[in-house]
PDB file of C-alpha atoms in Angstrom:
ATOM      1  CA  LYS C  10      -0.207  18.235 -13.616  1.00  0.00           C
ATOM      2  CA  GLN C  11      -0.774  15.038 -10.907  1.00  0.00           C
ATOM      3  CA  GLU C  12      -3.694  15.168  -8.696  1.00  0.00           C
ATOM      4  CA  VAL C  13      -4.432  13.149  -5.630  1.00  0.00           C
ATOM      5  CA  THR C  14      -7.614  12.911  -3.520  1.00  0.00           C
ATOM      6  CA  GLN C  15      -8.619  11.044  -0.617  1.00  0.00           C
ATOM      7  CA  ILE C  16     -11.891   9.831   0.586  1.00  0.00           C
ATOM      8  CA  PRO C  17     -13.048  10.078   3.241  1.00  0.00           C
ATOM      9  CA  ALA C  18     -11.918  13.282   4.882  1.00  0.00           C
ATOM     10  CA  ALA C  19     -12.276  12.316   8.410  1.00  0.00           C
ATOM     11  CA  LEU C  20     -13.570   8.221   9.486  1.00  0.00           C
ATOM     12  CA  SER C  21     -14.304   7.414  13.050  1.00  0.00           C
ATOM     13  CA  VAL C  22     -14.797   3.882  13.874  1.00  0.00           C
ATOM     14  CA  PRO C  23     -14.998   1.740  17.391  1.00  0.00           C
ATOM     15  CA  GLU C  24     -11.875  -0.278  17.832  1.00  0.00           C
ATOM     16  CA  GLY C  25     -11.228  -3.574  16.622  1.00  0.00           C
ATOM     17  CA  GLU C  26     -12.647  -2.937  13.189  1.00  0.00           C
ATOM     18  CA  ASN C  27     -10.753  -3.459   9.897  1.00  0.00           C
ATOM     19  CA  LEU C  28     -11.445  -0.199   7.701  1.00  0.00           C
ATOM     20  CA  VAL C  29      -9.822   1.182   4.213  1.00  0.00           C
ATOM     21  CA  LEU C  30      -8.559   4.462   3.203  1.00  0.00           C
ATOM     22  CA  ASN C  31      -8.735   5.128  -0.303  1.00  0.00           C
ATOM     23  CA  CYS C  32      -6.493   7.368  -2.529  1.00  0.00           C
ATOM     24  CA  SER C  33      -6.648   8.104  -6.518  1.00  0.00           C
ATOM     25  CA  PHE C  34      -4.416   9.927  -8.240  1.00  0.00           C
ATOM     26  CA  THR C  35      -4.581  11.278 -12.050  1.00  0.00           C
ATOM     27  CA  ASP C  36      -1.759  10.492 -13.642  1.00  0.00           C
ATOM     28  CA  SER C  37      -0.807   6.584 -13.804  1.00  0.00           C
ATOM     29  CA  ALA C  38       2.805   7.351 -15.259  1.00  0.00           C
ATOM     30  CA  ILE C  39       4.239   7.154 -11.149  1.00  0.00           C
ATOM     31  CA  TYR C  40       7.494   6.111  -9.441  1.00  0.00           C
ATOM     32  CA  ASN C  41       5.983   5.008  -6.626  1.00  0.00           C
ATOM     33  CA  LEU C  42       2.942   5.810  -3.575  1.00  0.00           C
ATOM     34  CA  GLN C  43       3.674   6.472  -0.194  1.00  0.00           C
ATOM     35  CA  TRP C  44       1.656   5.932   2.608  1.00  0.00           C
ATOM     36  CA  PHE C  45       2.432   8.288   5.797  1.00  0.00           C
ATOM     37  CA  ARG C  46       0.788   9.146   8.837  1.00  0.00           C
ATOM     38  CA  GLN C  47       0.934  12.149  10.799  1.00  0.00           C
ATOM     39  CA  ASP C  48       0.159  12.463  14.558  1.00  0.00           C
ATOM     40  CA  PRO C  49      -1.778  16.458  15.465  1.00  0.00           C
ATOM     41  CA  GLY C  50       1.236  18.314  15.501  1.00  0.00           C
ATOM     42  CA  LYS C  51       4.232  16.128  14.322  1.00  0.00           C
ATOM     43  CA  GLY C  52       5.985  15.009  11.304  1.00  0.00           C
ATOM     44  CA  LEU C  53       5.018  12.820   8.381  1.00  0.00           C
ATOM     45  CA  THR C  54       5.992   9.137   9.226  1.00  0.00           C
ATOM     46  CA  SER C  55       6.439   6.675   6.661  1.00  0.00           C
ATOM     47  CA  LEU C  56       4.528   3.650   6.356  1.00  0.00           C
ATOM     48  CA  LEU C  57       4.614   1.869   3.452  1.00  0.00           C
ATOM     49  CA  LEU C  58       6.388   2.476   0.328  1.00  0.00           C
ATOM     50  CA  ILE C  59       5.210   0.702  -2.864  1.00  0.00           C
ATOM     51  CA  GLN C  60       7.160   0.901  -6.094  1.00  0.00           C
ATOM     52  CA  SER C  61       4.547   0.788  -9.440  1.00  0.00           C
ATOM     53  CA  SER C  62       6.027  -2.435 -10.776  1.00  0.00           C
ATOM     54  CA  GLN C  63       4.301  -3.718  -7.208  1.00  0.00           C
ATOM     55  CA  ARG C  64       1.101  -5.103  -6.166  1.00  0.00           C
ATOM     56  CA  GLU C  65       1.275  -4.211  -2.834  1.00  0.00           C
ATOM     57  CA  GLN C  66       2.739  -4.068   0.838  1.00  0.00           C
ATOM     58  CA  THR C  67       2.122  -5.285   4.331  1.00  0.00           C
ATOM     59  CA  SER C  68       4.050  -4.166   7.283  1.00  0.00           C
ATOM     60  CA  GLY C  69       2.205  -5.763  10.640  1.00  0.00           C
ATOM     61  CA  ARG C  70      -1.663  -4.627  10.678  1.00  0.00           C
ATOM     62  CA  LEU C  71      -1.135  -2.991   7.444  1.00  0.00           C
ATOM     63  CA  ASN C  72      -1.671  -3.766   3.854  1.00  0.00           C
ATOM     64  CA  ALA C  73      -1.465  -0.829   1.295  1.00  0.00           C
ATOM     65  CA  SER C  74      -2.603  -2.235  -2.435  1.00  0.00           C
ATOM     66  CA  LEU C  75      -1.887  -0.573  -6.202  1.00  0.00           C
ATOM     67  CA  ASP C  76      -3.361  -0.008  -9.277  1.00  0.00           C
ATOM     68  CA  LYS C  77      -1.809   1.722 -11.326  1.00  0.00           C
ATOM     69  CA  SER C  78      -3.583   1.525 -14.533  1.00  0.00           C
ATOM     70  CA  SER C  79      -6.689   2.531 -12.372  1.00  0.00           C
ATOM     71  CA  GLY C  80      -5.015   4.829 -10.511  1.00  0.00           C
ATOM     72  CA  ARG C  81      -5.781   4.021  -7.307  1.00  0.00           C
ATOM     73  CA  SER C  82      -4.571   2.363  -3.506  1.00  0.00           C
ATOM     74  CA  THR C  83      -5.731   1.330  -0.516  1.00  0.00           C
ATOM     75  CA  LEU C  84      -4.491   1.081   3.046  1.00  0.00           C
ATOM     76  CA  TYR C  85      -5.831  -1.351   4.693  1.00  0.00           C
ATOM     77  CA  ILE C  86      -5.965  -1.388   8.808  1.00  0.00           C
ATOM     78  CA  ALA C  87      -6.701  -4.300  10.927  1.00  0.00           C
ATOM     79  CA  ALA C  88      -8.418  -4.644  13.817  1.00  0.00           C
ATOM     80  CA  SER C  89      -8.182  -0.884  14.652  1.00  0.00           C
ATOM     81  CA  GLN C  90      -6.792   0.701  17.727  1.00  0.00           C
ATOM     82  CA  PRO C  91      -7.409   3.815  19.184  1.00  0.00           C
ATOM     83  CA  GLY C  92      -3.396   4.359  18.864  1.00  0.00           C
ATOM     84  CA  ASP C  93      -3.904   4.221  15.311  1.00  0.00           C
ATOM     85  CA  SER C  94      -5.860   7.473  15.827  1.00  0.00           C
ATOM     86  CA  ALA C  95      -3.991   9.827  13.491  1.00  0.00           C
ATOM     87  CA  THR C  96      -3.858  11.723   9.625  1.00  0.00           C
ATOM     88  CA  TYR C  97      -3.244   9.791   7.043  1.00  0.00           C
ATOM     89  CA  LEU C  98      -1.551  10.625   3.514  1.00  0.00           C
ATOM     90  CA  CYS C  99      -0.928   8.750   0.269  1.00  0.00           C
ATOM     91  CA  ALA C 100       1.615  10.220  -1.273  1.00  0.00           C
ATOM     92  CA  VAL C 101       2.464   9.580  -5.553  1.00  0.00           C
ATOM     93  CA  SER C 102       6.500  10.269  -7.037  1.00  0.00           C
ATOM     94  CA  ASP C 103       6.602  11.292 -10.401  1.00  0.00           C
ATOM     95  CA  THR C 104       8.492   8.997 -12.656  1.00  0.00           C
ATOM     96  CA  ASN C 105      11.199  11.518 -12.468  1.00  0.00           C
ATOM     97  CA  ALA C 106      11.552  10.236  -9.308  1.00  0.00           C
ATOM     98  CA  GLY C 107      11.467  12.966  -6.975  1.00  0.00           C
ATOM     99  CA  LYS C 108       8.392  15.192  -7.538  1.00  0.00           C
ATOM    100  CA  SER C 109       5.773  14.106  -5.054  1.00  0.00           C
ATOM    101  CA  THR C 110       2.327  14.751  -5.197  1.00  0.00           C
ATOM    102  CA  PHE C 111       0.708  14.691  -1.340  1.00  0.00           C
ATOM    103  CA  GLY C 112      -3.573  14.045  -0.846  1.00  0.00           C
ATOM    104  CA  ASP C 113      -5.039  15.895   1.611  1.00  0.00           C
ATOM    105  CA  GLY C 114      -5.591  13.022   4.530  1.00  0.00           C
ATOM    106  CA  THR C 115      -7.979  11.160   6.033  1.00  0.00           C
ATOM    107  CA  THR C 116      -8.417  11.893   9.673  1.00  0.00           C
ATOM    108  CA  LEU C 117      -9.307   8.604  11.331  1.00  0.00           C
ATOM    109  CA  THR C 118     -10.558   8.603  14.824  1.00  0.00           C
ATOM    110  CA  VAL C 119     -10.618   4.778  16.599  1.00  0.00           C
ATOM    111  CA  LYS C 120     -12.930   5.209  19.571  1.00  0.00           C
ATOM    112  CA  PRO C 121     -11.982   2.629  22.577  1.00  0.00           C
TER     113      PRO C 121
ATOM    114  CA  ASP S  24      20.759   8.468  12.989  1.00  0.00           C
ATOM    115  CA  ALA S  25      19.173  11.265  14.372  1.00  0.00           C
ATOM    116  CA  GLY S  26      16.776  11.748  11.577  1.00  0.00           C
ATOM    117  CA  VAL S  27      16.200  14.785   9.536  1.00  0.00           C
ATOM    118  CA  ILE S  28      16.939  18.000  11.538  1.00  0.00           C
ATOM    119  CA  GLN S  29      14.817  21.106  11.323  1.00  0.00           C
ATOM    120  CA  SER S  30      15.851  24.368  13.194  1.00  0.00           C
ATOM    121  CA  PRO S  31      13.907  26.438  14.260  1.00  0.00           C
ATOM    122  CA  ARG S  32      11.087  24.341  15.930  1.00  0.00           C
ATOM    123  CA  HIS S  33       8.886  27.448  16.015  1.00  0.00           C
ATOM    124  CA  GLU S  34       9.486  30.545  14.673  1.00  0.00           C
ATOM    125  CA  VAL S  35       7.188  33.968  15.311  1.00  0.00           C
ATOM    126  CA  THR S  36       8.388  37.398  13.186  1.00  0.00           C
ATOM    127  CA  GLU S  37       6.445  40.382  12.170  1.00  0.00           C
ATOM    128  CA  MET S  38       5.560  40.861   8.288  1.00  0.00           C
ATOM    129  CA  GLY S  39       9.176  42.207   6.726  1.00  0.00           C
ATOM    130  CA  GLN S  40      11.538  40.947   8.105  1.00  0.00           C
ATOM    131  CA  GLU S  41      13.776  37.983   6.922  1.00  0.00           C
ATOM    132  CA  VAL S  42      12.814  34.456   8.008  1.00  0.00           C
ATOM    133  CA  THR S  43      15.705  31.318   7.672  1.00  0.00           C
ATOM    134  CA  LEU S  44      14.563  27.803   7.808  1.00  0.00           C
ATOM    135  CA  ARG S  45      17.261  25.587   8.622  1.00  0.00           C
ATOM    136  CA  CYS S  46      17.413  21.344   7.564  1.00  0.00           C
ATOM    137  CA  LYS S  47      20.260  19.065   8.494  1.00  0.00           C
ATOM    138  CA  PRO S  48      18.876  15.754   6.387  1.00  0.00           C
ATOM    139  CA  ILE S  49      19.667  11.925   7.109  1.00  0.00           C
ATOM    140  CA  SER S  50      23.697  11.128   6.095  1.00  0.00           C
ATOM    141  CA  GLY S  51      24.026   9.642   2.889  1.00  0.00           C
ATOM    142  CA  HIS S  52      20.786  11.244   1.629  1.00  0.00           C
ATOM    143  CA  ASP S  53      20.935  12.227  -2.272  1.00  0.00           C
ATOM    144  CA  TYR S  54      17.642  13.901  -1.608  1.00  0.00           C
ATOM    145  CA  LEU S  55      16.535  16.979   0.143  1.00  0.00           C
ATOM    146  CA  PHE S  56      12.842  18.255  -0.090  1.00  0.00           C
ATOM    147  CA  TRP S  57      10.987  21.011   1.368  1.00  0.00           C
ATOM    148  CA  TYR S  58       7.372  21.255   1.648  1.00  0.00           C
ATOM    149  CA  ARG S  59       4.987  23.477   3.270  1.00  0.00           C
ATOM    150  CA  GLN S  60       1.819  22.601   4.831  1.00  0.00           C
ATOM    151  CA  THR S  61      -1.365  24.642   5.435  1.00  0.00           C
ATOM    152  CA  MET S  62      -5.160  23.735   6.422  1.00  0.00           C
ATOM    153  CA  MET S  63      -6.130  25.518   3.016  1.00  0.00           C
ATOM    154  CA  ARG S  64      -3.330  24.016   0.931  1.00  0.00           C
ATOM    155  CA  GLY S  65      -2.434  20.944   2.661  1.00  0.00           C
ATOM    156  CA  LEU S  66       0.973  19.304   1.920  1.00  0.00           C
ATOM    157  CA  GLU S  67       3.157  21.409  -0.929  1.00  0.00           C
ATOM    158  CA  LEU S  68       6.243  20.470  -2.229  1.00  0.00           C
ATOM    159  CA  LEU S  69       8.573  23.497  -2.211  1.00  0.00           C
ATOM    160  CA  ILE S  70      11.373  22.688  -4.216  1.00  0.00           C
ATOM    161  CA  TYR S  71      13.703  19.560  -4.099  1.00  0.00           C
ATOM    162  CA  PHE S  72      17.300  18.900  -4.381  1.00  0.00           C
ATOM    163  CA  ASN S  73      19.451  16.344  -5.634  1.00  0.00           C
ATOM    164  CA  ASN S  74      23.268  16.042  -5.088  1.00  0.00           C
ATOM    165  CA  ASN S  75      22.694  19.401  -3.771  1.00  0.00           C
ATOM    166  CA  VAL S  76      21.369  20.471  -6.714  1.00  0.00           C
ATOM    167  CA  PRO S  77      17.753  22.146  -7.107  1.00  0.00           C
ATOM    168  CA  ILE S  78      15.943  19.818  -9.478  1.00  0.00           C
ATOM    169  CA  ASP S  79      12.337  21.684  -9.569  1.00  0.00           C
ATOM    170  CA  ASP S  80      11.625  24.525  -7.902  1.00  0.00           C
ATOM    171  CA  SER S  81       8.320  25.196  -9.215  1.00  0.00           C
ATOM    172  CA  GLY S  82       6.609  25.304  -5.990  1.00  0.00           C
ATOM    173  CA  MET S  83       8.189  28.467  -4.744  1.00  0.00           C
ATOM    174  CA  PRO S  84       5.398  30.528  -4.268  1.00  0.00           C
ATOM    175  CA  GLU S  85       7.272  33.756  -5.447  1.00  0.00           C
ATOM    176  CA  ASP S  86      10.694  35.341  -5.465  1.00  0.00           C
ATOM    177  CA  ARG S  87      10.701  36.017  -1.851  1.00  0.00           C
ATOM    178  CA  PHE S  88      11.235  32.193  -1.398  1.00  0.00           C
ATOM    179  CA  SER S  89      14.559  31.274  -2.295  1.00  0.00           C
ATOM    180  CA  ALA S  90      16.327  27.949  -0.905  1.00  0.00           C
ATOM    181  CA  LYS S  91      20.313  27.002  -1.159  1.00  0.00           C
ATOM    182  CA  MET S  92      21.910  23.615  -0.472  1.00  0.00           C
ATOM    183  CA  PRO S  93      25.791  24.414   0.122  1.00  0.00           C
ATOM    184  CA  ASN S  94      26.639  20.797   1.188  1.00  0.00           C
ATOM    185  CA  ALA S  95      24.845  17.651   1.449  1.00  0.00           C
ATOM    186  CA  SER S  96      24.481  18.093   5.123  1.00  0.00           C
ATOM    187  CA  PHE S  97      22.572  21.480   4.952  1.00  0.00           C
ATOM    188  CA  SER S  98      20.266  23.176   3.564  1.00  0.00           C
ATOM    189  CA  THR S  99      18.235  26.540   4.056  1.00  0.00           C
ATOM    190  CA  LEU S 100      15.049  27.986   2.938  1.00  0.00           C
ATOM    191  CA  LYS S 101      14.985  32.180   3.222  1.00  0.00           C
ATOM    192  CA  ILE S 102      11.750  34.429   2.868  1.00  0.00           C
ATOM    193  CA  GLN S 103      12.896  37.778   2.408  1.00  0.00           C
ATOM    194  CA  PRO S 104      10.153  39.793   2.921  1.00  0.00           C
ATOM    195  CA  SER S 105       8.112  37.320   4.539  1.00  0.00           C
ATOM    196  CA  GLU S 106       4.261  37.971   4.900  1.00  0.00           C
ATOM    197  CA  PRO S 107       1.538  36.956   6.720  1.00  0.00           C
ATOM    198  CA  ARG S 108      -0.108  34.476   4.297  1.00  0.00           C
ATOM    199  CA  ASP S 109       3.557  32.821   4.589  1.00  0.00           C
ATOM    200  CA  SER S 110       2.392  31.352   8.360  1.00  0.00           C
ATOM    201  CA  ALA S 111       2.418  27.768   8.035  1.00  0.00           C
ATOM    202  CA  VAL S 112       4.328  24.390   8.800  1.00  0.00           C
ATOM    203  CA  TYR S 113       7.366  24.133   6.716  1.00  0.00           C
ATOM    204  CA  PHE S 114       8.751  20.690   6.405  1.00  0.00           C
ATOM    205  CA  CYS S 115      11.977  19.480   5.407  1.00  0.00           C
ATOM    206  CA  ALA S 116      12.372  15.729   4.363  1.00  0.00           C
ATOM    207  CA  SER S 117      15.070  13.397   3.057  1.00  0.00           C
ATOM    208  CA  SER S 118      15.676  10.115   0.951  1.00  0.00           C
ATOM    209  CA  LEU S 119      17.993   7.693  -0.600  1.00  0.00           C
ATOM    210  CA  ARG S 120      17.023   6.627  -4.343  1.00  0.00           C
ATOM    211  CA  GLN S 121      17.801   3.275  -4.551  1.00  0.00           C
ATOM    212  CA  MET S 122      16.012   0.306  -5.933  1.00  0.00           C
ATOM    213  CA  ASN S 123      13.136  -0.667  -4.449  1.00  0.00           C
ATOM    214  CA  THR S 124      13.456   1.868  -1.638  1.00  0.00           C
ATOM    215  CA  ASP S 125      12.659   5.602  -1.676  1.00  0.00           C
ATOM    216  CA  THR S 126      11.043   6.416   0.909  1.00  0.00           C
ATOM    217  CA  GLN S 127      10.695  10.132   2.204  1.00  0.00           C
ATOM    218  CA  TYR S 128      11.971  10.855   6.497  1.00  0.00           C
ATOM    219  CA  PHE S 129      10.640  14.199   7.192  1.00  0.00           C
ATOM    220  CA  GLY S 130      11.868  16.149  10.146  1.00  0.00           C
ATOM    221  CA  PRO S 131       9.338  17.321  12.166  1.00  0.00           C
ATOM    222  CA  GLY S 132       8.372  20.969  10.755  1.00  0.00           C
ATOM    223  CA  THR S 133       9.345  24.323  11.772  1.00  0.00           C
ATOM    224  CA  ARG S 134       6.052  26.334  12.992  1.00  0.00           C
ATOM    225  CA  LEU S 135       6.164  29.744  11.277  1.00  0.00           C
ATOM    226  CA  THR S 136       3.858  32.507  12.173  1.00  0.00           C
ATOM    227  CA  VAL S 137       4.211  35.598  10.914  1.00  0.00           C
ATOM    228  CA  LEU S 138       2.163  38.470  12.468  1.00  0.00           C
TER     229      LEU S 138
END
């Protein structure tokens, strides 16, 4: 059974700092890995999707990497802003191309 | 496209009552997912459909839960009878499985409170 762990559970940084969020998974036979953002009381918004054959994806100030063999992914946020404050979740989709397992998320607070 | 639409946004009911949650996926998407989110258990996949057919319902907690997808544009998640421990936010998501893209798009969720 796939297990996804995100560390740390919460992170507080001053504005402008670069930061890294971590995601690890136990079964490396994955189809893809997705990073989401969730604002309080809201649904999830997809940030980046990395296929199992890819090593990284970039979107603006965000960069996600994937090391399938070690079961790890990182989400790098450059020059953090207060608007980046949210909970970030990673989700791993299995090779049957449908079932996703989510981590518990990292709650990020960026202080002005 | 309006995105994934869920209704109602909030539901408060009493224990023992039947609850029906509704979802309209993004047009053209061939996968539909139902998730439940609680503080204790995080985000859990309950069931997902491919082309209206249930593929994996192993996450459905009990027989009190059932889900249907009568057509490509509509799905329901029903709880009968409801219990206080079913209180959670229920999300519906859809995706289009194509080479190099498989992004799941989430609806705003239905916040269910069972008294």
